[in-house]
Structures are given as structure tokens and as C-alpha cells.
GROMACS .gro file of C-alpha atoms in nm:
model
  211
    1UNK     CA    1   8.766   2.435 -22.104
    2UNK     CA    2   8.844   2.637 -22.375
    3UNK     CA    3   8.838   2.423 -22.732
    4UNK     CA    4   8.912   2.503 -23.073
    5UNK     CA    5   8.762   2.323 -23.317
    6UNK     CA    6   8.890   2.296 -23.668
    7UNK     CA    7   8.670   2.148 -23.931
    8UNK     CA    8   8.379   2.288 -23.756
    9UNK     CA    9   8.146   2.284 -24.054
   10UNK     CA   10   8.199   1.907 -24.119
   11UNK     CA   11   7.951   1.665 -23.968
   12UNK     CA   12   8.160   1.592 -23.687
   13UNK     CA   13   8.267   1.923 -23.671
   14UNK     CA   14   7.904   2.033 -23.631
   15UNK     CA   15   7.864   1.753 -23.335
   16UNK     CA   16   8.122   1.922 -23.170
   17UNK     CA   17   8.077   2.198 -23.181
   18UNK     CA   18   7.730   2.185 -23.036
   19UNK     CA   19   7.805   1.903 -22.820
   20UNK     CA   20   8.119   2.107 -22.633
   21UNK     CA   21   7.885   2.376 -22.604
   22UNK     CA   22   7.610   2.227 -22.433
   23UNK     CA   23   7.882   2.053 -22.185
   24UNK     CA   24   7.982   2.436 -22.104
   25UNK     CA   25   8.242   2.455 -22.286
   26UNK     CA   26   8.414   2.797 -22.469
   27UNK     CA   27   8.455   2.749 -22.826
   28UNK     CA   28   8.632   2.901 -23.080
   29UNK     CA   29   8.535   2.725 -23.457
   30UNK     CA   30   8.749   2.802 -23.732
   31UNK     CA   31   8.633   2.748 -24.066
   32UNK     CA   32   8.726   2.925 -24.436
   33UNK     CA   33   8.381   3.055 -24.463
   34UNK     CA   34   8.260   3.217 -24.108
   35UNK     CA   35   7.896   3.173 -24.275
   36UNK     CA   36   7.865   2.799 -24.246
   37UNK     CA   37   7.884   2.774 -23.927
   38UNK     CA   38   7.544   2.801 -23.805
   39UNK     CA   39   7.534   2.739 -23.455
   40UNK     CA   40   7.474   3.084 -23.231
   41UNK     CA   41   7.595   3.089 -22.892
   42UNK     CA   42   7.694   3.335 -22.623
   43UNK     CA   43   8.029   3.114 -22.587
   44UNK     CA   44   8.085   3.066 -22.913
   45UNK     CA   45   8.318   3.227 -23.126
   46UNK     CA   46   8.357   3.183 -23.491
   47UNK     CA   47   8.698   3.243 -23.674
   48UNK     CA   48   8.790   3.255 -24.041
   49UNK     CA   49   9.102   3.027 -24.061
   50UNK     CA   50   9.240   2.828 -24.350
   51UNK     CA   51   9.480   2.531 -24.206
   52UNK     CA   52   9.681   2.587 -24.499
   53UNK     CA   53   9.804   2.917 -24.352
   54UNK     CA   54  10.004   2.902 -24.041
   55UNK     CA   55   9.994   3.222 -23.959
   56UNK     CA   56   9.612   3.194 -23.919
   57UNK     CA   57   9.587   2.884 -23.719
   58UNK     CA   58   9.808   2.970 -23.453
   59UNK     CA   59   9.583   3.303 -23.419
   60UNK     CA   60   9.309   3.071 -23.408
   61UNK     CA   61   9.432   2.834 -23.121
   62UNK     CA   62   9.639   3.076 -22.881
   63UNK     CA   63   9.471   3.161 -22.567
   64UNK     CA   64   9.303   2.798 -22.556
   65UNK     CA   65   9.326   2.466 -22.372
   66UNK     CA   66   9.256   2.217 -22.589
   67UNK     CA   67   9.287   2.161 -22.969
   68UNK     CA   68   9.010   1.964 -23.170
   69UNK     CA   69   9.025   1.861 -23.513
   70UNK     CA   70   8.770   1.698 -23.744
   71UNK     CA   71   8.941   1.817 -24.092
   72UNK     CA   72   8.916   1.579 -24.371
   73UNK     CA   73   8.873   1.598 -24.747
   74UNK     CA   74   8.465   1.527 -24.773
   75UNK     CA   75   8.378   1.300 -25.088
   76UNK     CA   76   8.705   1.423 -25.259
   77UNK     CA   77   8.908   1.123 -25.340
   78UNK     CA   78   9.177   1.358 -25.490
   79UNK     CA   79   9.536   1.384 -25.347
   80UNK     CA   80   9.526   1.624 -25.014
   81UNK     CA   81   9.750   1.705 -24.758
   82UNK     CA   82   9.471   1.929 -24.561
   83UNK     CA   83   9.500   1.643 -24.265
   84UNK     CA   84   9.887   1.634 -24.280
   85UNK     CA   85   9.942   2.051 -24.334
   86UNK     CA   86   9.658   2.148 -24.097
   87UNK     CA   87   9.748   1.942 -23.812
   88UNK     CA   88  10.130   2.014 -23.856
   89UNK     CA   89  10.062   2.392 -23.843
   90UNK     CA   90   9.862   2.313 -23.549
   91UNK     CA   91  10.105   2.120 -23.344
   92UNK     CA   92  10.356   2.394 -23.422
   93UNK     CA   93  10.140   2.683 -23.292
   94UNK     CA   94  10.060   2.455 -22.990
   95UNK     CA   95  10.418   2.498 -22.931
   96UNK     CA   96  10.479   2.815 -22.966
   97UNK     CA   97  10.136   2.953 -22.786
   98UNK     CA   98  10.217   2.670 -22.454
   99UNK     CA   99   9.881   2.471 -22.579
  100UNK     CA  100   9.952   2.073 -22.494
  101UNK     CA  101   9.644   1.893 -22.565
  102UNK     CA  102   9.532   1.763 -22.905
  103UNK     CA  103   9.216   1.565 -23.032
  104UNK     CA  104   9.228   1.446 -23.410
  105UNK     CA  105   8.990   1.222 -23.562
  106UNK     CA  106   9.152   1.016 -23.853
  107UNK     CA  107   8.968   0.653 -24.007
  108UNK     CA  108   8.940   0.334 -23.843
  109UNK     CA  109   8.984   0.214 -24.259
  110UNK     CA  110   9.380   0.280 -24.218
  111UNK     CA  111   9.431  -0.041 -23.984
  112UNK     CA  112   9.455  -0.403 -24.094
  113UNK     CA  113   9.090  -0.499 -24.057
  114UNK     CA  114   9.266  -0.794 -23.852
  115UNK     CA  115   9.001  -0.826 -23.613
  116UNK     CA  116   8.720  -0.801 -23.884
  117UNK     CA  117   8.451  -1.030 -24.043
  118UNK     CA  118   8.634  -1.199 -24.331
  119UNK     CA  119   8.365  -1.013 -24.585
  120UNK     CA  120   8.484  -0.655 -24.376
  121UNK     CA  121   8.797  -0.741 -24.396
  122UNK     CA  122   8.863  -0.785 -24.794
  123UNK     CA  123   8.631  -0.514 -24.840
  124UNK     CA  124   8.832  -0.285 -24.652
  125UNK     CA  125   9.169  -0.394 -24.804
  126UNK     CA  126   9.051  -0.439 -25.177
  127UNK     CA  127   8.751  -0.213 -25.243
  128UNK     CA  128   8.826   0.073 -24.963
  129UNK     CA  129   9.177   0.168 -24.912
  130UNK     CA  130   9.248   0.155 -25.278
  131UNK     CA  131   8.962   0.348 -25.328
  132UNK     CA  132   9.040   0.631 -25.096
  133UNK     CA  133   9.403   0.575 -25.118
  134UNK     CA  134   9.478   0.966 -25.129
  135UNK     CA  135   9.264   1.081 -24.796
  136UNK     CA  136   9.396   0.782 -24.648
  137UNK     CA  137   9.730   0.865 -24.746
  138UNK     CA  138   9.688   1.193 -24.587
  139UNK     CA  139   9.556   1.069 -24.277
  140UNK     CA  140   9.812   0.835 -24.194
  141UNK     CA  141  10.084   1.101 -24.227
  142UNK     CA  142   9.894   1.333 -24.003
  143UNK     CA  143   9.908   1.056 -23.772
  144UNK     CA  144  10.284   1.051 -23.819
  145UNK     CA  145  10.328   1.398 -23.730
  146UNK     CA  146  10.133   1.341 -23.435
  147UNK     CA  147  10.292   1.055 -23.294
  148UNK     CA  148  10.625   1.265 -23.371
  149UNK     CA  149  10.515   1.568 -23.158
  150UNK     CA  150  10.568   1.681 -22.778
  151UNK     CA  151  10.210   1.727 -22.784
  152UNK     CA  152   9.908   1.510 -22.544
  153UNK     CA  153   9.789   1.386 -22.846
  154UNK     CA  154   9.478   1.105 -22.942
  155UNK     CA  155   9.388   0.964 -23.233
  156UNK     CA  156   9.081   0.857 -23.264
  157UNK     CA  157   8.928   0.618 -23.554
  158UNK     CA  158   8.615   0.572 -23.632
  159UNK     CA  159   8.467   0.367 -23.925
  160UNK     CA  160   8.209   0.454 -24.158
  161UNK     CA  161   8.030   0.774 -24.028
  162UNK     CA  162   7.649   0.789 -23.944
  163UNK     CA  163   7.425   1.106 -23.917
  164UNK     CA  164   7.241   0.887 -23.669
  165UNK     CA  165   7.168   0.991 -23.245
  166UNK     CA  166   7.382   1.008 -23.012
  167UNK     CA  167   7.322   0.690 -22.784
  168UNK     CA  168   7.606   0.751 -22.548
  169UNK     CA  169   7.722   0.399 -22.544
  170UNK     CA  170   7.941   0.236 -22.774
  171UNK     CA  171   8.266   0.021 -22.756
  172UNK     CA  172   8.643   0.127 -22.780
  173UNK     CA  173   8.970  -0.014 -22.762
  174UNK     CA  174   9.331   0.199 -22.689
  175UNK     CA  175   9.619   0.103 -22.862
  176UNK     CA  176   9.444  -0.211 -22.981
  177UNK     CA  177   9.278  -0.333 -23.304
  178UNK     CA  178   8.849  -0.354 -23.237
  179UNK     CA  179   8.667  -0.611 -23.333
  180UNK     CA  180   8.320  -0.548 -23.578
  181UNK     CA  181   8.399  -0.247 -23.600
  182UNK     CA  182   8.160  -0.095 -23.835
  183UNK     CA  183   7.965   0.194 -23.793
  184UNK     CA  184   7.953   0.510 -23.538
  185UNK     CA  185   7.760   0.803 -23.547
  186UNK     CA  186   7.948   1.128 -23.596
  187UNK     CA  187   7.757   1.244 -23.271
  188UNK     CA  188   7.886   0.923 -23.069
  189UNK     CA  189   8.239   1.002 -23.212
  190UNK     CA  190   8.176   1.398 -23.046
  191UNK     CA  191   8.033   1.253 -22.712
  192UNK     CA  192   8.333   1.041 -22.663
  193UNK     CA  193   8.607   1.317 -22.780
  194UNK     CA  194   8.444   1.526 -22.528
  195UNK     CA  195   8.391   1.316 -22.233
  196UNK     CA  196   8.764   1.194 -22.247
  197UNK     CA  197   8.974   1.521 -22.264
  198UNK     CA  198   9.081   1.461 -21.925
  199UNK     CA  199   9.145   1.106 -21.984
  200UNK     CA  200   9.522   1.037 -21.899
  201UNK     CA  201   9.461   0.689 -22.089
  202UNK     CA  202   9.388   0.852 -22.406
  203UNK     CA  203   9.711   1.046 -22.414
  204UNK     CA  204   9.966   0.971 -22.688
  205UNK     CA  205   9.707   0.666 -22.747
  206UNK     CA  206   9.513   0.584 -23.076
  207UNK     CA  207   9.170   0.501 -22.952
  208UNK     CA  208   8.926   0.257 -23.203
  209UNK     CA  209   8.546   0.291 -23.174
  210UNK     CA  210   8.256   0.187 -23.288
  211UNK     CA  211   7.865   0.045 -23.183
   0.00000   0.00000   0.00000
């Protein structure tokens, strides 16, 4: 296929990146400054994009088959709209350049914690959301604009982010809180973004995971 990835120099950017490469993919990474992406490949192309700038994203995603995005703020716990803005410009240009399918990783910290160990649990609702209230804030209306677009959309949320391997096995649940969910390395959330593309159960479907 031929991917896009947006927030290509993020760590689960990176794990796409490489990942959707190695799987034989084309890709296109779009990222502010060309220079941080560091990966060299003879089917990889890097673009300088901004997702602020419409103009530039749908430049970035016409001509492709599927749209990936791993934007997010970083450490900044700062009010954004980079999740909300970039993915709306996105789902517009996937409109106007006939592009249907759309991969966006969000935060499995924006549920409930229902299913959750009781120390989880308050964690999540009294130390983390307050705590990363803007970025979460962000995320969940990205999610809105998702769930309100023509688009093959998934969501997919992971919880807290590892630099660890990529094991290839892990456990997920579609449209359906997880239980324990933890931890997940950013190269187990790439493997599974990857390996369901073609998924027709993922489609319009916000899909939990974690080890």
C-alpha cells in the first residue's frame, strides 16, 4: 500500500515508519523538519508538512491509500489542538483527493479506567487526566471529528508508551473497555496498526490495547 504517515518523527511515528517499510510498504512521512527523519529508504519519501496548514497536508496525502497518524503534543501539557486541526485537515483532504482509510492513535487514558485495578483506576482519574487535561482534551475532539467523518476510520488507544521490542503479541479489545491495561510498546502499537489495515473489524471501531 501506499501510507502516509504524519508524526513520523515521534516514537511511534519512527515505528512506523520503519515497520511499514520493512512490510513493503510505500511511504510518504511528513514532518515540519524533513531532517529528523532519519530513516533512508528507496520507498521512502520524506515531505515537509505542518498539519496546521491545509493546504500542505492534502499535498502530502493525495495519490495514497491509506492515512496514518501518530501526532501528539510530546511532554507539552499546554493547550493544543495539533490532534484536533491536523486530523480535521486530514479527513478533509481525504475527501477531496478520494483517500478512505484512516489510522489515528489517540490514549487509552481518555476512557473510564472501568475495567482497571482500583489503584489504576484513581490514578488515572485523579493524578492523570487532570494532569494532561489539555492533550487529552485535544485528543478526544480529534476523536469527535473522526467518528463524525465519511472516512474508514480506527482509533486506536494505547496506554502508557514503552521504547521496549516489538513482541508481536499483545491483547486488544474493539469497541470495548480492556482490562489491565497498562503498558504497550510504541513498536507493538506500529505492528498492530500495520497488520490490521485490511481489517474490516477495525473500521469505524476504537480498538484498546495493551500487553
Amino acid at each position: 500500500m501506499r501510507l502516509v504517515v504524519f508524526g513520523a518523527t515521534g516514537g511511534t511515528g519512527e515505528q512506523l515508519v520503519a515497520q511499514a517499510l520493512a512490510a513493503g510498504h510505500t511511504v510518504t512521512a511528513v514532518a515540519r523538519r524533513p531532517e529528523a527523519v532519519t530513516a533512508k529508504h528507496a520507498r521512502l519519501t520524506v515531505r515537509r508538512g505542518d498539519v496546521f496548514d491545509a493546504s500542505s497536508v492534502e499535498a502530502a496525502i493525495a495519490g495514497h491509500d491509506a492515512v496514518l497518524s501518530a501526532l501528539g503534543s510530546g511532554t507539552s501539557r499546554a493547550p493544543t489542538t495539533i490532534c484536533r486541526d491536523g486530523v480535521g485537515h486530514m479527513l478533509t483532504a481525504m475527501e477531496r483527493c478520494e483517500v478512505r482509510r484512516i489510522v489515528c492513535v489517540s490514549a487509552a487514558g481518555l476512557g473510564d479506567g472501568e475495567l482497571q485495578p482500583w489503584p489504576l483506576r484513581m490514578f488515572m482519574r485523579h493524578v492523570l487526566q487532570p494532569l494532561l487535561r489539555h492533550p487529552f482534551d485535544d485528543l478526544r475532539a480529534m476523536e469527535v471529528r473522526l467518528r463524525e467523518s465519511s472516512r474508514e476510520w480506527t482509533i486506536v488507544r494505547p496506554p502508557r508508551l514503552t521504547n521496549g521490542r516489538r513482541r508481536g503479541r499483545y491483547r486488544v479489545a474493539i469497541d470495548t473497555p480492556l482490562a489491565r491495561a497498562a503498558t504497550i510498546s510504541r513498536a507493538d502499537v506500529a505492528d498492530y496498526v500495520l497488520a490490521h489495515l485490511d481489517d474490516p473489524a477495525t473500521v469505524r471501531a476504537l480498538v484498546e490495547i495493551a500487553y
